[in-house]
PDB file of C-alpha atoms in Angstrom:
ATOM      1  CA  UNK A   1      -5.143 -14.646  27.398  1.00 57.00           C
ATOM      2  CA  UNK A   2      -3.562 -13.942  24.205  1.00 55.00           C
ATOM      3  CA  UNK A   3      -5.090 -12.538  21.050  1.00 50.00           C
ATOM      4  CA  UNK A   4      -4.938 -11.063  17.115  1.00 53.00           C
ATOM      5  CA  UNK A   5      -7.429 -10.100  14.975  1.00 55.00           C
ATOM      6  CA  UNK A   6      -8.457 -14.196  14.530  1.00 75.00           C
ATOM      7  CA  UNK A   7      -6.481 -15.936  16.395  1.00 89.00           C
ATOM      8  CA  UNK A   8      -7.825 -16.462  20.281  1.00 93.00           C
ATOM      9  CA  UNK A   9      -5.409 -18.725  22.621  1.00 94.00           C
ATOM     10  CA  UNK A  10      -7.031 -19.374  26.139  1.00 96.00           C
ATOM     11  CA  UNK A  11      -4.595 -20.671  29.195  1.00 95.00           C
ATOM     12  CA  UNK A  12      -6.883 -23.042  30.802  1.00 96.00           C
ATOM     13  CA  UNK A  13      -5.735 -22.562  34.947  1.00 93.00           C
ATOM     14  CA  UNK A  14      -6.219 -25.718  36.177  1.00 96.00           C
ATOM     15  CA  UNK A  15      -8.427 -28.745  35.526  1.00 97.00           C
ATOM     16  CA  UNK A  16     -11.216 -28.123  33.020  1.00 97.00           C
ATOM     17  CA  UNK A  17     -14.035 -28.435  34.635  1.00 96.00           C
ATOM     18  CA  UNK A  18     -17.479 -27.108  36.820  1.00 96.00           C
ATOM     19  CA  UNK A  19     -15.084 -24.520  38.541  1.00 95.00           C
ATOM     20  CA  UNK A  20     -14.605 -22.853  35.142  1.00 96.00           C
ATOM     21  CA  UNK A  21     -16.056 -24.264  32.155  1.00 97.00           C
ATOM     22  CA  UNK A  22     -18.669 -21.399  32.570  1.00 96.00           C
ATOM     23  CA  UNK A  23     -15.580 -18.374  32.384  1.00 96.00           C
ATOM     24  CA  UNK A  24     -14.091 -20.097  29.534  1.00 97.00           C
ATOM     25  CA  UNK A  25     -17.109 -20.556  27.948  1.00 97.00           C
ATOM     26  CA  UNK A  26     -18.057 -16.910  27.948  1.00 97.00           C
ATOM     27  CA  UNK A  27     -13.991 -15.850  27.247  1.00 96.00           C
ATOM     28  CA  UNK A  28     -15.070 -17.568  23.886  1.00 97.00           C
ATOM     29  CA  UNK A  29     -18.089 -16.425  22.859  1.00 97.00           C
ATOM     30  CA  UNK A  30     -17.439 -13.344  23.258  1.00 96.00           C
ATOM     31  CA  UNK A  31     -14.625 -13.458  20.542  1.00 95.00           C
ATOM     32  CA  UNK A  32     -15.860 -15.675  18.148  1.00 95.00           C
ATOM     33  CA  UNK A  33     -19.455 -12.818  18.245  1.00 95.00           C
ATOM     34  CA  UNK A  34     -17.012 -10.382  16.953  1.00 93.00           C
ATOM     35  CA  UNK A  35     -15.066 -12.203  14.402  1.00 92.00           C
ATOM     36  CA  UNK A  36     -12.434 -14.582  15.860  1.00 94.00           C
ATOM     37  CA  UNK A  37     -12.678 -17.609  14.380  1.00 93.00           C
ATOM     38  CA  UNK A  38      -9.252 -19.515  15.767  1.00 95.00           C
ATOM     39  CA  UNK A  39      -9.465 -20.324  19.536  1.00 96.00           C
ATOM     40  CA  UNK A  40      -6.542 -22.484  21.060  1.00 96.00           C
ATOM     41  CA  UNK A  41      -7.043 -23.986  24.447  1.00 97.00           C
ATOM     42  CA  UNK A  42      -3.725 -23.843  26.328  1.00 96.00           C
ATOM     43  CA  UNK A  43      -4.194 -27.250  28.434  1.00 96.00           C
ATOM     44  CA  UNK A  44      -0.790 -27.055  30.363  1.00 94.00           C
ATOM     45  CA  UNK A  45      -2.234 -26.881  33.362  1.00 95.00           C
ATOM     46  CA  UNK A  46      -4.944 -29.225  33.144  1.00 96.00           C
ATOM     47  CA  UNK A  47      -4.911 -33.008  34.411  1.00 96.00           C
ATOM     48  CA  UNK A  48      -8.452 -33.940  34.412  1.00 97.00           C
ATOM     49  CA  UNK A  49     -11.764 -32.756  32.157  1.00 97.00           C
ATOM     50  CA  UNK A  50     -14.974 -33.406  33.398  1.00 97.00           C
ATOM     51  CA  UNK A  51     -18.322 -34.207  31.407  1.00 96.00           C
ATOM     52  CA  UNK A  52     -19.169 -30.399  31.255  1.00 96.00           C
ATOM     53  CA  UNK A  53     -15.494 -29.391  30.039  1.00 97.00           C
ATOM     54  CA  UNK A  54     -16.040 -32.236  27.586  1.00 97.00           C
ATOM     55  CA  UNK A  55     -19.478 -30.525  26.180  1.00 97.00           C
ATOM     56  CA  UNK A  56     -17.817 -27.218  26.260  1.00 97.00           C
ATOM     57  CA  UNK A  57     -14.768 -28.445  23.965  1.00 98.00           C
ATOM     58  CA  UNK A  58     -17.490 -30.129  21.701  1.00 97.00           C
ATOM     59  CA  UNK A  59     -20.015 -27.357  21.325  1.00 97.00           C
ATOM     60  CA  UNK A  60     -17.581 -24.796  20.880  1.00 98.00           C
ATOM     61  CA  UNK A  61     -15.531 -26.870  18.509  1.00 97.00           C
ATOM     62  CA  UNK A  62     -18.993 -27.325  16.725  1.00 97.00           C
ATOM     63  CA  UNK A  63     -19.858 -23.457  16.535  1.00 96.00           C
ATOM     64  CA  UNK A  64     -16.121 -22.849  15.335  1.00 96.00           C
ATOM     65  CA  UNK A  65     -16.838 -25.102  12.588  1.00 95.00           C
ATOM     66  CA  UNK A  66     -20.404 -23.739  11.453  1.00 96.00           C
ATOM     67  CA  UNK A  67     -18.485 -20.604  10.888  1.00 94.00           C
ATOM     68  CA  UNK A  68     -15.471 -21.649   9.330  1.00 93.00           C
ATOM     69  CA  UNK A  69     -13.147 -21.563  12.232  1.00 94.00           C
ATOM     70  CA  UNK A  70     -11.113 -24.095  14.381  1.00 96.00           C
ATOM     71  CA  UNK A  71     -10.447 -25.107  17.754  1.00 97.00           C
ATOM     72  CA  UNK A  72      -7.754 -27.152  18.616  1.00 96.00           C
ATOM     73  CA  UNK A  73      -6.034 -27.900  21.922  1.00 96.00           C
ATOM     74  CA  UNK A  74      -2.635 -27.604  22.977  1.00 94.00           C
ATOM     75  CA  UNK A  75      -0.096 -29.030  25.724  1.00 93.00           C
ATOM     76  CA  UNK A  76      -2.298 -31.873  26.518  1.00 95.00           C
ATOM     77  CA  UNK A  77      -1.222 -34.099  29.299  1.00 94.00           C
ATOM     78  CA  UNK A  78      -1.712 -38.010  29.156  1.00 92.00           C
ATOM     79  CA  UNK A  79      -4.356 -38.153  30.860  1.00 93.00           C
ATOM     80  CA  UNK A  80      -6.448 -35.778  29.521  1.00 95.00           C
ATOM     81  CA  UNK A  81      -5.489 -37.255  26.145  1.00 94.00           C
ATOM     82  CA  UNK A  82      -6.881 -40.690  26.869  1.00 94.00           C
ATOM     83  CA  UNK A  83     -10.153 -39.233  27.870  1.00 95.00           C
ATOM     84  CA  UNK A  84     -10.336 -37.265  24.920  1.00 95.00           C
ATOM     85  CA  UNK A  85      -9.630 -40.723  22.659  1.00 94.00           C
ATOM     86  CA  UNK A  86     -12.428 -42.329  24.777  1.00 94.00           C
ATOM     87  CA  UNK A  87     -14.822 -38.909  24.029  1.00 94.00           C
ATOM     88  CA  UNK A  88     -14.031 -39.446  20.398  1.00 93.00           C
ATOM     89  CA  UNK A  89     -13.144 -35.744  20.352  1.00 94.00           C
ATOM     90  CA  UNK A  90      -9.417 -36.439  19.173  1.00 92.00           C
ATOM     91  CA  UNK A  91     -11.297 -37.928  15.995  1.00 90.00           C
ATOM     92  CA  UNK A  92     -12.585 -34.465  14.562  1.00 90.00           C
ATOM     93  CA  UNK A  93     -10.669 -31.432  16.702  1.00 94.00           C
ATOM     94  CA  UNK A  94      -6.874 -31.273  16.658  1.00 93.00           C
ATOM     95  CA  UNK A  95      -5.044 -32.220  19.313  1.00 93.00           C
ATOM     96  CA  UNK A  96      -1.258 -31.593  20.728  1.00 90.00           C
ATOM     97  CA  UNK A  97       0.965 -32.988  23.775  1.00 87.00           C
ATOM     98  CA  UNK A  98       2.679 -31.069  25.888  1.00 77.00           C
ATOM     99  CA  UNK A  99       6.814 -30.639  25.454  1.00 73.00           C
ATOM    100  CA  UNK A 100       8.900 -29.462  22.053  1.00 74.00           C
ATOM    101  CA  UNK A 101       8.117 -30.068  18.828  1.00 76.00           C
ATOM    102  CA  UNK A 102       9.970 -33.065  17.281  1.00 78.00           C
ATOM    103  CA  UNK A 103      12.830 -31.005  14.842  1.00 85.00           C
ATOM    104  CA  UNK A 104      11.966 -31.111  10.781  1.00 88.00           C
ATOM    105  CA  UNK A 105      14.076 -33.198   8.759  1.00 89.00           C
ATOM    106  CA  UNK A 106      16.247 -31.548   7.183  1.00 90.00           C
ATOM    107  CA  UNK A 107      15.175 -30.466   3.138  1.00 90.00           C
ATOM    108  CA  UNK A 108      17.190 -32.558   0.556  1.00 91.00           C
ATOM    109  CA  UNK A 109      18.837 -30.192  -1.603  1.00 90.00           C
ATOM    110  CA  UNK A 110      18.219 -32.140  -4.354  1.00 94.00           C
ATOM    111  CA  UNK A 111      14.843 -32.165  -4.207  1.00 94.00           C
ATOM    112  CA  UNK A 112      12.879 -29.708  -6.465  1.00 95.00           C
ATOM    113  CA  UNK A 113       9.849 -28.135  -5.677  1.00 96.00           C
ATOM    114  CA  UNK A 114       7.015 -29.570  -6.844  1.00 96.00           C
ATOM    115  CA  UNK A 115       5.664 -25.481  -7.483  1.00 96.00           C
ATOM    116  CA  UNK A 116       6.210 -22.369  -6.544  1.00 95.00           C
ATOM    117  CA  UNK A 117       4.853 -18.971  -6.413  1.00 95.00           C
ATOM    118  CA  UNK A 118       5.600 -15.808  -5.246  1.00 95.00           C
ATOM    119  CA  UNK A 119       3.955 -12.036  -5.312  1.00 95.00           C
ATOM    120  CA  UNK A 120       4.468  -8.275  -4.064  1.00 94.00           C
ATOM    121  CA  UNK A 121       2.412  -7.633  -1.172  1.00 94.00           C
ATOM    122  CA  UNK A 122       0.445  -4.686  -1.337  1.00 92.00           C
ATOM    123  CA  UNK A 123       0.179  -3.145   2.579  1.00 89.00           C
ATOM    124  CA  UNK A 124      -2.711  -1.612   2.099  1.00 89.00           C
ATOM    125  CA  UNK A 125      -4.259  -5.120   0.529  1.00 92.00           C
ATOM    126  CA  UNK A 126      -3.409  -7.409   3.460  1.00 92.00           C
ATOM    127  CA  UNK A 127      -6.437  -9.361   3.013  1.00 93.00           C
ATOM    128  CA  UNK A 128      -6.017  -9.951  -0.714  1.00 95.00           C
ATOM    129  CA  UNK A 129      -2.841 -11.363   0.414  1.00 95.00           C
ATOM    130  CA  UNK A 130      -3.868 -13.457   2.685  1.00 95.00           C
ATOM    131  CA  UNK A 131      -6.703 -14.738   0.241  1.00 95.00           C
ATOM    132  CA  UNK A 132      -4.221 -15.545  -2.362  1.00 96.00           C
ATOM    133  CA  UNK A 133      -2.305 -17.075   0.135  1.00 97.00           C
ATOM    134  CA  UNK A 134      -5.117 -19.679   1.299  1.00 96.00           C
ATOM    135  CA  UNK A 135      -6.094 -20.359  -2.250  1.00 96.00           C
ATOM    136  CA  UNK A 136      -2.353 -21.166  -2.868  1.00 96.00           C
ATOM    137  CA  UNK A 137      -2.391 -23.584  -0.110  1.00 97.00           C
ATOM    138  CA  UNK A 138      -5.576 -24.711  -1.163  1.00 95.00           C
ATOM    139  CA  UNK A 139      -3.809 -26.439  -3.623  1.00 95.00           C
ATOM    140  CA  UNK A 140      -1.985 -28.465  -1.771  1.00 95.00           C
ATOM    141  CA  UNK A 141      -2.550 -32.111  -0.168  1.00 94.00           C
ATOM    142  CA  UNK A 142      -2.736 -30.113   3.413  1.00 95.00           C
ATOM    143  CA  UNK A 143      -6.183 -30.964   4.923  1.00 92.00           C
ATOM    144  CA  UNK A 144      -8.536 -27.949   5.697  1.00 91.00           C
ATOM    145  CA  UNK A 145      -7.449 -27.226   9.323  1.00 91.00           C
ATOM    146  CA  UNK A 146      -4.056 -27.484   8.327  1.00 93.00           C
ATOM    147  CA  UNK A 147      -4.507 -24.764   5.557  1.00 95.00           C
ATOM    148  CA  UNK A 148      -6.484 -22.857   8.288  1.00 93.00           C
ATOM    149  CA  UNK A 149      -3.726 -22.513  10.470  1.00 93.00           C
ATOM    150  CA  UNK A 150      -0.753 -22.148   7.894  1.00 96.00           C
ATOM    151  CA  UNK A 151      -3.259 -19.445   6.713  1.00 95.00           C
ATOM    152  CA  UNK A 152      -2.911 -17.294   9.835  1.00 93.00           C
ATOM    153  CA  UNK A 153       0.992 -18.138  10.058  1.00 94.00           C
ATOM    154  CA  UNK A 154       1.401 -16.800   7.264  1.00 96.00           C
ATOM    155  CA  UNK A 155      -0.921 -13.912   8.015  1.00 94.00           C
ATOM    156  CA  UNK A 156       0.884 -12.752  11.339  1.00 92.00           C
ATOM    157  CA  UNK A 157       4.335 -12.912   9.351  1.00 94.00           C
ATOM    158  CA  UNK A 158       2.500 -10.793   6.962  1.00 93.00           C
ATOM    159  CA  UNK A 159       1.483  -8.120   9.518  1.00 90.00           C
ATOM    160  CA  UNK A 160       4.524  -8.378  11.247  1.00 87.00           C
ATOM    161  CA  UNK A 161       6.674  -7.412   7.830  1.00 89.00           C
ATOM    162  CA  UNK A 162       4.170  -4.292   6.979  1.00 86.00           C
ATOM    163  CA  UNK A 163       3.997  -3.219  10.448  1.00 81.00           C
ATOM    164  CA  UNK A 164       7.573  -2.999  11.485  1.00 73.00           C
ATOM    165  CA  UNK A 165       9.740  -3.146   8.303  1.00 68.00           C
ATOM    166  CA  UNK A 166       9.536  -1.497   5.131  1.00 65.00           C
ATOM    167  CA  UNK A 167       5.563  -1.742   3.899  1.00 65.00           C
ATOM    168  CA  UNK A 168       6.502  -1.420   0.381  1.00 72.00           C
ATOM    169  CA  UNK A 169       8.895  -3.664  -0.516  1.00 84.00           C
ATOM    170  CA  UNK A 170       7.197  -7.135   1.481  1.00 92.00           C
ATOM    171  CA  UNK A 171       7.284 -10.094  -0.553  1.00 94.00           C
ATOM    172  CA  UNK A 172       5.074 -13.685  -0.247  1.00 97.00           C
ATOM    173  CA  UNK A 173       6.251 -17.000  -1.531  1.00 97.00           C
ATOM    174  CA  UNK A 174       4.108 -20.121  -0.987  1.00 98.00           C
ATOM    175  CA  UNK A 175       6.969 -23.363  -2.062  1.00 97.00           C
ATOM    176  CA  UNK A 176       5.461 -26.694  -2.379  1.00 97.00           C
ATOM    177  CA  UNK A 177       7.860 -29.783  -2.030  1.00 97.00           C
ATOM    178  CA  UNK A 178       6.680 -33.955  -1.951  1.00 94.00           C
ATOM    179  CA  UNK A 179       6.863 -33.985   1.818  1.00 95.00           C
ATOM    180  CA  UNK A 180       5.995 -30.497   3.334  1.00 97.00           C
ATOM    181  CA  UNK A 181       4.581 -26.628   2.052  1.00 98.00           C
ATOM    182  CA  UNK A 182       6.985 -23.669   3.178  1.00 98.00           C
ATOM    183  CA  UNK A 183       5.247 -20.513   3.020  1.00 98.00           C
ATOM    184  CA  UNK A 184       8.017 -17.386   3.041  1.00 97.00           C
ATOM    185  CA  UNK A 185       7.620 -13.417   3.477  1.00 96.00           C
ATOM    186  CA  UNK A 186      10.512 -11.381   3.002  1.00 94.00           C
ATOM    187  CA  UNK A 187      10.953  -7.825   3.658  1.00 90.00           C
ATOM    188  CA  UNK A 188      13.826  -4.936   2.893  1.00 85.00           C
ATOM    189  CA  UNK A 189      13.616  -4.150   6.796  1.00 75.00           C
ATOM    190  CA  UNK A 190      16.734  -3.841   8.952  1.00 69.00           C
ATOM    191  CA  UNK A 191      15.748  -6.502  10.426  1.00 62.00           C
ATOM    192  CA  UNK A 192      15.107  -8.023  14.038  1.00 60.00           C
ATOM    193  CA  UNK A 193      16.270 -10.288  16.647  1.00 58.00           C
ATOM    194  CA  UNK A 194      13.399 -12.919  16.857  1.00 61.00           C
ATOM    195  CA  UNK A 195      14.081 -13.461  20.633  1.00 60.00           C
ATOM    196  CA  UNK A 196      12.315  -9.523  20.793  1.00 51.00           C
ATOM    197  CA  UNK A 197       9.118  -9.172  22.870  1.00 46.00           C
ATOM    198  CA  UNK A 198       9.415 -12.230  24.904  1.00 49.00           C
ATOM    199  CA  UNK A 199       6.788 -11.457  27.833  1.00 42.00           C
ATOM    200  CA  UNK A 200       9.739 -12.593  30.144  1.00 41.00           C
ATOM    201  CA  UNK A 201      12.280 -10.019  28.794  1.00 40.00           C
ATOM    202  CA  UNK A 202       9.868  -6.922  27.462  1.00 40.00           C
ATOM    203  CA  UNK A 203      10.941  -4.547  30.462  1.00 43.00           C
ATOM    204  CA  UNK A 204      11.702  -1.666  28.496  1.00 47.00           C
ATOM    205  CA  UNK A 205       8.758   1.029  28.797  1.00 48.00           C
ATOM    206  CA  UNK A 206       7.082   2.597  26.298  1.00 52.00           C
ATOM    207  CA  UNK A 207       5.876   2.398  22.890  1.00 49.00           C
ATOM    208  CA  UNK A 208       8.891   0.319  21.515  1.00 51.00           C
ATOM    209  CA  UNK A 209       8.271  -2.140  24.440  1.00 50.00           C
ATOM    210  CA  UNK A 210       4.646  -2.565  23.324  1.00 52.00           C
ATOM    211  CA  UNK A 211       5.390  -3.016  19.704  1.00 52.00           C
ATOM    212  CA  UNK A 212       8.276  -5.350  20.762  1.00 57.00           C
ATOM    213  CA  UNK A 213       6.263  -7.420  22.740  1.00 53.00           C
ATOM    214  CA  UNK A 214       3.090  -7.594  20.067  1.00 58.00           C
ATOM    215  CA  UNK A 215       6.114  -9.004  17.681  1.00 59.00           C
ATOM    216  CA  UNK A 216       6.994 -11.663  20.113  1.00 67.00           C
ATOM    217  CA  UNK A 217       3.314 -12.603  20.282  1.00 74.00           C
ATOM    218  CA  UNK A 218       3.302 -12.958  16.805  1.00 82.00           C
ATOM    219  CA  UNK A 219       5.769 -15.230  16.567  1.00 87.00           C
ATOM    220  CA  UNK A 220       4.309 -17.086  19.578  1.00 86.00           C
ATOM    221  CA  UNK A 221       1.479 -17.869  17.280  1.00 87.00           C
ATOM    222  CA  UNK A 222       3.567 -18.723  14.438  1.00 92.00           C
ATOM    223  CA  UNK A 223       5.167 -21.325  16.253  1.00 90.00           C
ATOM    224  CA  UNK A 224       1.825 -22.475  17.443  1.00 88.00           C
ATOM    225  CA  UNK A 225       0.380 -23.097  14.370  1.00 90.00           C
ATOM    226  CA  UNK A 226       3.330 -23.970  11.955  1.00 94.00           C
ATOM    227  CA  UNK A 227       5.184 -26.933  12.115  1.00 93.00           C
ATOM    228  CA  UNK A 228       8.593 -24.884  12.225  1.00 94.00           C
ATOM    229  CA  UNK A 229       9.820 -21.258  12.363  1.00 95.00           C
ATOM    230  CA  UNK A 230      12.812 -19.688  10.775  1.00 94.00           C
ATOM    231  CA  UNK A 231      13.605 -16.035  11.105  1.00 93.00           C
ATOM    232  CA  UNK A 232      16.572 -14.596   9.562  1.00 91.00           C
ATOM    233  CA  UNK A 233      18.137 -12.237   7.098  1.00 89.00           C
ATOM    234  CA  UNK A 234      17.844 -12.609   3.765  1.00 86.00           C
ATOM    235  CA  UNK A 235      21.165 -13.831   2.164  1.00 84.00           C
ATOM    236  CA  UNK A 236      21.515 -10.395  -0.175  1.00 81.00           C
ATOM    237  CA  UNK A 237      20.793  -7.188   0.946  1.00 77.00           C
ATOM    238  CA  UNK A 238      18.952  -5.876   3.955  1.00 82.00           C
ATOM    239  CA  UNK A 239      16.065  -7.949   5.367  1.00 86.00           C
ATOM    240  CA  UNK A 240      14.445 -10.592   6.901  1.00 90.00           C
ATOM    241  CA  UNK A 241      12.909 -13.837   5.895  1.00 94.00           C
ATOM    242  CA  UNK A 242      10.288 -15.585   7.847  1.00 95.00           C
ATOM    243  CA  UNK A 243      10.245 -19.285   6.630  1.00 97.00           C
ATOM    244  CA  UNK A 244       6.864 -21.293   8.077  1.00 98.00           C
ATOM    245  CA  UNK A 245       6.901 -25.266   7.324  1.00 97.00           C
ATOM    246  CA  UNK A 246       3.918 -27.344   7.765  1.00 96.00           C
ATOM    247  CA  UNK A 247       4.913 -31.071   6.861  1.00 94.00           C
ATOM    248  CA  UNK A 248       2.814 -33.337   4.692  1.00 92.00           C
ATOM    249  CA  UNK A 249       1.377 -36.267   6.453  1.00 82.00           C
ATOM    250  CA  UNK A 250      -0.402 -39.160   5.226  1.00 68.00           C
ATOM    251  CA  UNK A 251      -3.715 -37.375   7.110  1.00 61.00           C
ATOM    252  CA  UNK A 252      -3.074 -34.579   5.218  1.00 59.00           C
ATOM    253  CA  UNK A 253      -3.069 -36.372   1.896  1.00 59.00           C
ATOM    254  CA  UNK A 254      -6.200 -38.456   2.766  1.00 57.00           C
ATOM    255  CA  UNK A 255      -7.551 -35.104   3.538  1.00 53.00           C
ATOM    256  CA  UNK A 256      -6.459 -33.725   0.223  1.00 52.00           C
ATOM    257  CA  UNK A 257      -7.951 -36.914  -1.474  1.00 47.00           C
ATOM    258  CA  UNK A 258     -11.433 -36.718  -0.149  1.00 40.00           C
ATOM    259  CA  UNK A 259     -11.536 -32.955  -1.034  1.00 42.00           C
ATOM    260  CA  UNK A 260     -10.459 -33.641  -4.272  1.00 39.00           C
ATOM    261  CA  UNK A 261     -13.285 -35.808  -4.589  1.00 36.00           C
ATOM    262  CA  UNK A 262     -15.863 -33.582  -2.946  1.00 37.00           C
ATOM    263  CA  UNK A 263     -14.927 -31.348  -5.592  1.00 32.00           C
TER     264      UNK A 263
END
């Protein structure tokens, strides 16, 4: 089990069914009583979900949503995938297959941004950050969910850059462009390799193992819940950028459409 201040992923071990839809259950709960309103179900090692693991994906999915949070579901075989479309539960809670994501096309560089914005992040004003942040992406033709999760992207890149860089001089720029939103946050740091804290290589011992290997599941999460992940140093002077990408589909403009209208 991984988890940040809102973001909950749960490895499901093994099928989802009688055997544990009762542990998982409770795993949840008891986050989302204290604040966590992200939960990711890590299906990789599931082939089959049973009528109970169905209710449990629907009534958590439900209570996620009456609080303003998401659950989605990751790594999902075929077959669990077809029973899902025959559940109708693909219709209203995110779903992902298993395998890499397909690569981003490459930006035109003659292509303008449609807008831009960008602001000094105060460290000790995270949450205003992240705030501005949503309401910035708000703007966009990204659907809710998707907003959601470039949200808390964009929020572990923040921590991340206050946490182990230079807190003062952390930077947050949200670029909009016709086919996909970029959110960036740069930082006068030294900088870092972004292979750091993989669980498989974080043998060192210590504190700067721990803090290595709470980086590397922050940009675990990243990569979860953006469409693409660039870390690298900034092209003057001593940093690092963090560029998340979440593509524009044509469900995220119908998305964008009706909540234009709702409005």
């Amino acid at each position: 089990m991984t988890h940040s201040e809102d973001i909950l992923i749960v490895p499901v071990e093994g099928d989802l069914d009688v055997s544990c839809v009762g542990r998982v259950r409770a795993l949840i709960d008891e986050r989302v009583a204290v604040g966590c309103r992200r939960v990711i179900l890590n299906m990789a090692q599931a082939t089959y979900v049973d009528s109970l693991g169905m209710s449990l994906i629907f009534a958590e999915s439900r209570q996620l949503r009456e609080k303003g949070g998401l659950l989605s579901l990751v790594n999902v075989c075929d077959n669990v995938y077809r029973s899902l479309v025959i559940c109708r539960l693909v219709d209203f809670i995110p779903v992902t297959g298993g395998g890499p994501k397909p690569p981003i096309p490459a930006l035109d560089p003659s292509v303008r941004p449609e807008w831009h914005g960008t602001m000094r992040v105060d460290p000790a004003r995270l949450s205003e950050a992240r705030r501005r942040m949503k309401e910035l992406l708000g703007r966009t033709e990204l659907t809710a969910d998707e907003v959601f999760d470039l949200t808390l992207a964009g929020g572990e890149a923040l921590g991340n850059a206050v946490d182990h860089t230079c807190a003062e001089g952390v930077l947050l720029s949200v670029w909009v462009y016709p086919d996909r939103v970029v959110v960036e946050v740069t930082d006068c740091g030294e900088g870092f390799d972004p292979s750091d804290g993989d669980e498989e290589g974080a043998g060192d011992a210590g504190a700067c193992a721990s803090s290595s290997l709470e980086r590397g599941r922050g940009i675990k999460l990243m990569r979860m819940l953006a469409d693409s992940v660039e870390i690298g140093p900034k092209t003057s002077g001593e940093g690092t950028v963090v560029r998340l990408v979440k593509l524009i589909t044509p469900m995220s403009r119908q998305g964008g459409e009706l909540g234009s209208l709702a409005c």
